[in-house]
Coordinates of N, CA and C in Angstrom, one line a residue:
M1 N 0.8 -1.0 0.0 CA 0.3 0.0 -0.1 C 0.9 1.2 0.1
T2 N 0.7 2.1 -0.9 CA 1.1 3.2 -1.0 C 1.0 4.3 0.2
Q3 N 2.1 5.0 0.5 CA 1.6 6.0 1.6 C 1.6 7.2 1.6
A4 N 0.9 8.1 1.6 CA 0.6 9.6 1.4 C 1.3 10.1 2.4
V5 N 2.1 11.1 2.0 CA 2.9 12.3 2.9 C 2.5 13.8 2.6
S6 N 2.7 14.3 3.8 CA 2.4 15.6 4.1 C 3.2 16.5 2.7
D7 N 2.3 17.4 2.6 CA 3.1 18.4 1.5 C 4.7 18.9 2.0
A8 N 5.0 19.0 3.3 CA 6.4 19.2 3.8 C 7.6 18.1 3.4
A9 N 6.9 16.8 3.0 CA 7.9 15.5 2.9 C 8.5 15.8 1.7
I10 N 8.2 16.2 0.7 CA 8.4 16.3 -0.7 C 6.8 16.8 -1.4
S11 N 7.1 17.2 -2.8 CA 6.1 18.1 -3.5 C 6.2 18.1 -5.0
L12 N 5.5 18.3 -5.5 CA 5.8 18.6 -6.9 C 5.2 19.6 -7.5
T13 N 5.7 20.5 -8.2 CA 4.7 21.5 -8.6 C 4.1 21.2 -9.8
A14 N 3.2 22.6 -10.0 CA 1.8 22.5 -11.0 C 2.9 22.5 -11.9
S15 N 4.0 22.8 -12.6 CA 4.7 22.6 -13.8 C 5.3 21.6 -14.1
A16 N 5.5 20.8 -13.1 CA 6.3 19.4 -13.3 C 4.9 18.6 -13.3
A17 N 4.1 18.8 -12.7 CA 2.8 18.1 -13.1 C 2.3 17.8 -14.5
A18 N 2.1 19.0 -14.9 CA 1.6 19.3 -16.5 C 2.7 18.4 -17.3
R19 N 3.9 18.7 -17.1 CA 4.8 17.8 -17.8 C 5.0 16.4 -17.9
V20 N 4.8 16.0 -16.8 CA 4.5 14.5 -16.6 C 3.3 14.4 -17.2
A21 N 2.2 14.6 -16.8 CA 0.6 14.1 -17.5 C 1.1 14.3 -19.1
A22 N 1.8 15.5 -19.5 CA 1.9 15.6 -21.3 C 3.1 14.1 -21.5
I23 N 4.0 13.6 -20.8 CA 4.7 12.8 -21.5 C 4.0 11.6 -21.2
A24 N 3.2 11.5 -19.8 CA 2.6 9.6 -19.9 C 1.7 9.6 -20.9
E25 N 0.8 10.8 -21.3 CA -0.5 10.7 -22.2 C 0.5 10.5 -23.6
R26 N 1.6 11.2 -24.0 CA 2.5 11.0 -25.0 C 2.8 9.4 -25.1
Q27 N 2.9 8.7 -24.0 CA 3.5 7.4 -24.3 C 2.8 6.4 -23.7
G28 N 1.5 6.8 -23.4 CA 0.2 5.8 -22.9 C 0.3 5.2 -21.7
K29 N 1.0 5.8 -20.6 CA 1.2 5.5 -19.6 C 0.3 6.3 -18.2
P30 N 0.1 5.7 -17.2 CA -0.4 6.3 -16.1 C 0.6 7.8 -15.7
A31 N 0.4 8.8 -15.3 CA 1.2 9.9 -14.8 C 1.5 9.6 -13.4
I32 N 2.1 8.7 -13.2 CA 3.2 8.6 -11.9 C 4.7 8.9 -12.5
L33 N 5.2 9.5 -11.5 CA 6.9 10.1 -11.8 C 7.3 9.2 -10.6
R34 N 8.4 8.7 -10.9 CA 9.1 8.2 -9.9 C 10.5 8.9 -9.6
L35 N 10.7 9.2 -8.2 CA 12.0 10.1 -8.5 C 12.8 9.1 -7.2
S36 N 14.1 9.0 -7.6 CA 14.7 7.8 -6.8 C 16.2 8.2 -6.8
V37 N 17.1 8.1 -5.6 CA 18.4 8.3 -5.8 C 19.5 7.4 -6.1
E38 N 20.8 7.7 -6.7 CA 21.6 6.5 -6.8 C 22.6 7.1 -5.9
G39 N 23.4 6.0 -5.8 CA 25.1 6.4 -5.9 C 25.5 6.9 -6.9
G40 N 26.4 7.7 -7.0 CA 26.8 8.3 -8.3 C 27.2 9.7 -8.6
G41 N 27.5 10.1 -9.9 CA 27.5 11.7 -10.3 C 28.7 12.3 -9.8
C42 N 28.7 13.5 -10.4 CA 30.0 14.2 -10.1 C 29.8 14.7 -8.4
S43 N 28.9 14.6 -7.7 CA 28.9 15.1 -6.4 C 28.4 14.1 -5.2
G44 N 28.2 12.6 -5.8 CA 28.1 11.8 -5.1 C 26.8 11.2 -4.9
F45 N 25.8 11.7 -5.2 CA 24.3 11.2 -5.2 C 23.8 11.5 -6.4
Q46 N 22.9 11.0 -7.4 CA 22.1 11.6 -8.3 C 20.8 11.1 -8.4
Y47 N 19.9 12.1 -9.2 CA 18.5 12.0 -8.9 C 18.1 11.0 -10.4
R48 N 17.0 10.0 -10.3 CA 17.0 9.8 -11.1 C 15.4 9.9 -11.4
F49 N 14.7 10.0 -12.9 CA 13.6 10.3 -12.7 C 12.8 9.1 -13.8
G50 N 11.7 9.0 -13.9 CA 11.1 7.6 -14.9 C 9.7 7.8 -14.5
L51 N 9.0 7.5 -15.6 CA 7.6 7.1 -15.2 C 7.3 5.7 -14.7
A52 N 6.4 5.5 -14.0 CA 6.3 4.3 -13.1 C 4.7 3.7 -13.8
D53 N 4.9 2.3 -13.8 CA 3.7 1.7 -14.2 C 2.5 2.0 -13.1
V54 N 2.9 1.5 -11.9 CA 2.3 1.2 -10.3 C 3.3 1.4 -9.2
P55 N 2.8 2.1 -8.2 CA 3.5 2.5 -7.2 C 4.1 1.4 -6.6
E56 N 5.1 1.1 -6.1 CA 5.7 0.3 -5.3 C 4.8 0.1 -3.7
A57 N 4.7 -1.4 -3.2 CA 4.2 -1.3 -1.8 C 4.5 -0.4 -1.0
D58 N 5.9 0.2 -0.5 CA 6.5 0.6 0.2 C 6.9 2.2 -0.2
D59 N 6.4 2.9 -1.6 CA 6.6 3.9 -1.7 C 5.6 5.0 -1.2
I60 N 6.2 6.4 -0.8 CA 5.7 7.6 -0.5 C 5.2 8.0 -1.5
A61 N 3.8 8.7 -1.5 CA 3.5 9.6 -2.6 C 2.8 11.0 -2.3
V62 N 2.8 11.4 -3.2 CA 1.9 13.2 -3.1 C 1.7 13.0 -4.7
E63 N 0.5 13.9 -4.4 CA -0.1 14.2 -5.8 C -0.3 15.7 -6.2
T64 N -0.3 16.1 -7.5 CA -0.8 17.4 -7.5 C -1.6 17.1 -9.2
D65 N -2.5 18.2 -9.0 CA -3.2 17.9 -10.4 C -3.3 16.8 -11.0
G66 N -3.9 15.8 -10.1 CA -3.6 14.4 -10.8 C -2.6 13.7 -11.0
V67 N -1.7 14.0 -10.6 CA -0.2 13.3 -11.3 C 0.1 13.1 -9.8
R68 N 0.8 11.6 -9.5 CA 1.3 11.4 -8.6 C 3.0 11.2 -8.4
L69 N 3.7 11.9 -7.5 CA 5.2 11.6 -7.3 C 5.5 10.6 -6.7
V70 N 6.0 9.6 -7.0 CA 6.4 8.2 -6.0 C 8.4 8.2 -5.6
V71 N 8.3 8.0 -4.3 CA 9.5 8.2 -3.8 C 9.9 6.8 -2.9
D72 N 10.6 5.8 -3.2 CA 11.0 5.1 -2.1 C 11.5 5.7 -0.7
P73 N 11.2 4.8 0.5 CA 11.8 5.0 1.6 C 12.9 5.5 1.6
M74 N 14.3 4.7 1.1 CA 15.4 5.2 1.2 C 15.7 6.5 0.5
S75 N 15.2 6.6 -0.5 CA 15.6 7.9 -1.4 C 14.7 9.2 -0.5
L76 N 13.8 8.8 -0.2 CA 13.0 10.1 0.7 C 14.3 10.6 1.9
D77 N 15.0 9.6 2.2 CA 15.7 10.2 3.5 C 16.6 11.2 2.6
L78 N 17.1 11.0 1.6 CA 17.8 12.0 0.9 C 17.4 13.2 0.5
V79 N 15.9 13.1 0.0 CA 15.1 14.3 -0.5 C 14.0 15.0 0.3
R80 N 14.1 14.2 1.6 CA 13.1 15.0 2.5 C 12.8 16.7 2.1
G81 N 11.8 17.3 2.3 CA 11.4 18.7 2.2 C 11.9 19.1 0.5
A82 N 12.2 18.2 -0.3 CA 12.5 18.8 -1.6 C 11.0 19.2 -2.7
R83 N 11.3 19.8 -3.5 CA 10.4 20.5 -4.3 C 10.8 20.0 -5.6
V84 N 10.2 19.3 -6.8 CA 10.6 18.8 -8.1 C 9.5 20.0 -8.8
D85 N 10.4 20.3 -9.6 CA 10.1 21.3 -10.6 C 10.3 21.1 -12.2
F86 N 9.6 21.4 -13.0 CA 10.1 21.3 -14.6 C 10.5 23.0 -15.1
V87 N 11.5 23.1 -15.4 CA 12.2 24.6 -15.8 C 12.3 24.4 -17.2
E88 N 12.0 25.7 -17.6 CA 12.5 25.6 -19.4 C 13.2 27.3 -19.3
S89 N 14.5 27.2 -19.8 CA 15.4 28.1 -19.8 C 15.8 28.3 -21.4
L90 N 16.6 29.2 -21.9 CA 17.6 29.1 -22.9 C 18.5 28.3 -23.5
G91 N 19.1 27.2 -22.0 CA 19.7 26.2 -22.3 C 19.0 24.8 -22.0
G92 N 17.7 24.9 -22.1 CA 16.9 23.7 -22.5 C 15.9 23.5 -21.2
S93 N 15.3 22.5 -21.4 CA 14.3 22.1 -20.2 C 14.7 20.9 -19.4
A94 N 14.1 21.0 -18.2 CA 14.3 19.8 -17.1 C 13.5 19.5 -16.1
F95 N 13.6 18.4 -15.4 CA 13.2 18.5 -14.4 C 13.9 18.7 -13.4
R96 N 14.0 19.4 -12.0 CA 15.0 20.1 -11.2 C 14.4 19.6 -9.9
V97 N 15.3 19.2 -9.1 CA 14.6 18.9 -7.4 C 15.5 20.3 -6.8
D98 N 14.8 21.1 -6.1 CA 15.3 22.0 -4.9 C 15.6 20.9 -3.6
N99 N 16.6 21.0 -3.3 CA 16.6 19.9 -2.3 C 17.2 20.6 -1.1
P100 N 16.5 20.6 0.2 CA 17.5 21.3 1.3 C 18.0 20.4 1.9
V101 N 17.8 19.3 1.9 CA 19.0 18.1 2.6 C 20.6 18.3 1.6
A102 N 20.4 18.6 0.3 CA 22.0 18.9 -0.5 C 22.8 19.6 0.0
A103 N 23.8 19.3 0.6 CA 24.6 20.2 0.9 C 25.5 21.2 0.0
S104 N 25.5 20.3 -1.1 CA 26.3 21.0 -2.5 C 25.6 20.3 -3.5
G105 N 25.8 20.6 -4.4 CA 25.2 20.3 -6.1 C 26.4 20.3 -7.0
C106 N 26.2 20.0 -8.2 CA 27.1 20.5 -9.6 C 26.2 21.1 -10.6
G107 N 27.0 21.4 -11.6 CA 26.6 22.3 -12.8 C 25.5 21.7 -13.7
C108 N 25.3 20.3 -13.6 CA 24.6 19.4 -14.3 C 23.3 19.6 -13.7
G109 N 22.9 20.0 -12.2 CA 21.6 19.8 -11.7 C 20.9 18.7 -11.3
T110 N 21.9 17.3 -11.5 CA 21.5 15.8 -11.3 C 22.1 15.4 -10.3
S111 N 23.0 16.1 -9.9 CA 24.0 15.2 -9.0 C 24.2 16.4 -7.8
F112 N 24.3 15.8 -6.6 CA 24.3 16.1 -5.2 C 24.7 15.7 -4.2
S113 N 25.4 16.3 -3.0 CA 26.1 15.5 -2.0 C 25.7 16.3 -0.6
V114 N 25.4 15.4 0.3 CA 24.9 15.8 1.4 C 25.8 15.7 2.8

């Protein structure tokens, strides 16, 4: 059973939710974005995003505008309080994690250290 969490644990912006919904519709998948943290990257940890077909039993989930963001409990410890956003700029567009747990990050925006 997926656990719902308060907005303070992790959040998904409306911009990110809209982008996930568009990608999911184009790929014929449910609008479920999985965020996980893996070892590696230039700063020690890196974010991984992907569409999920179904949440795992122990996932933590939040919902914004009908789109669910799911995070496994181990990754949640490294992103607690974070906000997942989708940004578009002259340099391109990407999902971005504003992570208060991260002590530092790198220029690519997908790697961090604690």
